[in-house]
Coordinates of C-alpha atoms in Angstrom, one line a residue:
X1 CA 0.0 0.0 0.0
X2 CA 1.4 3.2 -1.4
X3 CA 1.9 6.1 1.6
X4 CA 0.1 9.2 0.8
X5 CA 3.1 11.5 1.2
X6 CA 5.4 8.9 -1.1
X7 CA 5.9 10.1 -4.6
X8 CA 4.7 8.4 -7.3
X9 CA 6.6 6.1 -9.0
X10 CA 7.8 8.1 -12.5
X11 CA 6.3 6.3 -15.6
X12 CA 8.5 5.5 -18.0
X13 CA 8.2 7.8 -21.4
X14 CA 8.0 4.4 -23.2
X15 CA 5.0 3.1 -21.4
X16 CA 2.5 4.6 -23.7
X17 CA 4.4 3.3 -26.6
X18 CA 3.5 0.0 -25.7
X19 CA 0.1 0.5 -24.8
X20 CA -0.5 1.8 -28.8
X21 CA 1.3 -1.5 -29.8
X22 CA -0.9 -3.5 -27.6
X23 CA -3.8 -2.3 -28.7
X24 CA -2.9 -2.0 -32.4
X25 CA -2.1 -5.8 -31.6
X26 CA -5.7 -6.5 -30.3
X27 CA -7.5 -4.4 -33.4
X28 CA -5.2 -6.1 -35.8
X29 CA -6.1 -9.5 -34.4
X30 CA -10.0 -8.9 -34.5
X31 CA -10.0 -7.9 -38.1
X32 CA -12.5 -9.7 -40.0
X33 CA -12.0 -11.5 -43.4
X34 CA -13.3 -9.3 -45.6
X35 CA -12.8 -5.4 -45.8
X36 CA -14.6 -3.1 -42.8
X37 CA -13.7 0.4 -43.4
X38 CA -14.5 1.5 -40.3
X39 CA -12.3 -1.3 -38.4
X40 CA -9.4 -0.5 -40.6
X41 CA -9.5 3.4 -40.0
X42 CA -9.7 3.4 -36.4
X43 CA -6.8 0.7 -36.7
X44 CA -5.2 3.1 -38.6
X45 CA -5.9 6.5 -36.0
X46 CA -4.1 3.9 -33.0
X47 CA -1.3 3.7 -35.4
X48 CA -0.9 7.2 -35.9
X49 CA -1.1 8.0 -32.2
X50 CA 2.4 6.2 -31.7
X51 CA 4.9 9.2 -31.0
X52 CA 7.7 7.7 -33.2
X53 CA 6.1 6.8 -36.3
X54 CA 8.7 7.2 -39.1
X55 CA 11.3 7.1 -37.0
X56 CA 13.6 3.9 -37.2
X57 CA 12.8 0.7 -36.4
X58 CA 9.5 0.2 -35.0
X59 CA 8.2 3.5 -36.5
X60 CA 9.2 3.1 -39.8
X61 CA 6.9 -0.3 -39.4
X62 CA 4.1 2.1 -38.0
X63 CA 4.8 4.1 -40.9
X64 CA 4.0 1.1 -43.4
X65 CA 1.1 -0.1 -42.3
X66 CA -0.2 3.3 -42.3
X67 CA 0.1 3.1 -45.9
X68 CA -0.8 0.0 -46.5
X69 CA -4.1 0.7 -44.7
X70 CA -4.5 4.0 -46.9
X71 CA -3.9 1.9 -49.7
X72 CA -6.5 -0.2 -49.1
X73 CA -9.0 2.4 -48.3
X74 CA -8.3 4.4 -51.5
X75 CA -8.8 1.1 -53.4
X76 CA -10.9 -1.2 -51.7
X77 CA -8.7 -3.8 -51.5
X78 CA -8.4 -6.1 -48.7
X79 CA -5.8 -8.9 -47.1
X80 CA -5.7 -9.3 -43.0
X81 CA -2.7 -11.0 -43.6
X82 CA -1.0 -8.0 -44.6
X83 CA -2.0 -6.4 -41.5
X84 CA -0.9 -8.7 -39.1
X85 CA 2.5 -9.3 -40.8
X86 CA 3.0 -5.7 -40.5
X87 CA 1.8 -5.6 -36.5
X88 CA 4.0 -8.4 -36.0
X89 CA 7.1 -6.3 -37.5
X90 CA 5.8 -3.9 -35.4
X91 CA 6.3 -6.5 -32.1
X92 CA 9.6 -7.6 -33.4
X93 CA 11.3 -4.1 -33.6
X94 CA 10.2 -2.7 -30.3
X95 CA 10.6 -6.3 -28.2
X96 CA 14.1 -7.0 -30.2
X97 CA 15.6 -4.4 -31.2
X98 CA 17.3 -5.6 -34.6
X99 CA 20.3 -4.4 -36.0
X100 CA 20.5 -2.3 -39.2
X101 CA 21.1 -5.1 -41.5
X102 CA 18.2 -6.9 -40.1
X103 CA 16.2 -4.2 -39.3
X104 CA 16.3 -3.1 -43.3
X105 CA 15.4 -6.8 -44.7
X106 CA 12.3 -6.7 -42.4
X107 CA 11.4 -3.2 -44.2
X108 CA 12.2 -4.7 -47.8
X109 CA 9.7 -7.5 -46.9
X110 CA 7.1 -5.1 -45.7
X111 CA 8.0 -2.9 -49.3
X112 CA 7.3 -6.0 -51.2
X113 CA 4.1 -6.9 -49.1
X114 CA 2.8 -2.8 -49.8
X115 CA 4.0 -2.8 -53.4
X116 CA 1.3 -5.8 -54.0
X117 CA -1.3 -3.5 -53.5
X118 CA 0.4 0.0 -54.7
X119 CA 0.1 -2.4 -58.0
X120 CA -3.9 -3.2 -58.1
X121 CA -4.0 0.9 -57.0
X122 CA -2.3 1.4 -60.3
X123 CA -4.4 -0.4 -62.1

């Protein structure tokens, strides 16, 4: 039991940062089969709440699914799989921590998974 004159504990400035992931992780996870607009864009406003988004790493991850979800909005295109391989990068780079080399063939993957659907946007 905490002592009404003790100070508060300080939270760490990365303890929001994993509360976007976790719930990104949950929304992600409850997508359905087929395209839902709505759950995808409020999938897409948790994603946008995470302060480093474009940053390296975890936020250039972020940063991808953004536009993969865009992508899919703007074309009506759909594939849950897509999404969850980019949530899971997501995991990987903020619980690992991968080094450059690794950290840019998990970024070429995630290229090659947007550029499927940057194609049928072109068309």
């Amino acid at each position: 039991m905490r002592d009404d004159n003790e100070t508060p504990k300080p939270v760490h400035r990365r303890a929001g940062d994993a509360d976007v992931l976790a719930l990104a992780e949950g929304l992600a996870s409850a997508l359905g089969r087929t395209l839902d607009r709505t759950d995808l864009d409020v999938l897409r406003t948790v994603a946008e709440s995470y302060p480093d988004v474009g940053r390296d790493g975890a936020g250039e991850v972020v940063a991808s699914l953004k536009g993969l979800i865009d992508d899919f909005l703007a074309t009506d295109a759909y594939d849950r799989e897509a999404v969850l391989v980019h949530v899971r990068a997501w995991r990987f780079m903020v619980s690992r921590k991968p080094d450059k080399r690794e950290r840019l063939k998990i970024l070429s993957g995630l290229g090659e998974v947007r550029d499927l659907y940057a194609a049928s946007r072109a068309a």
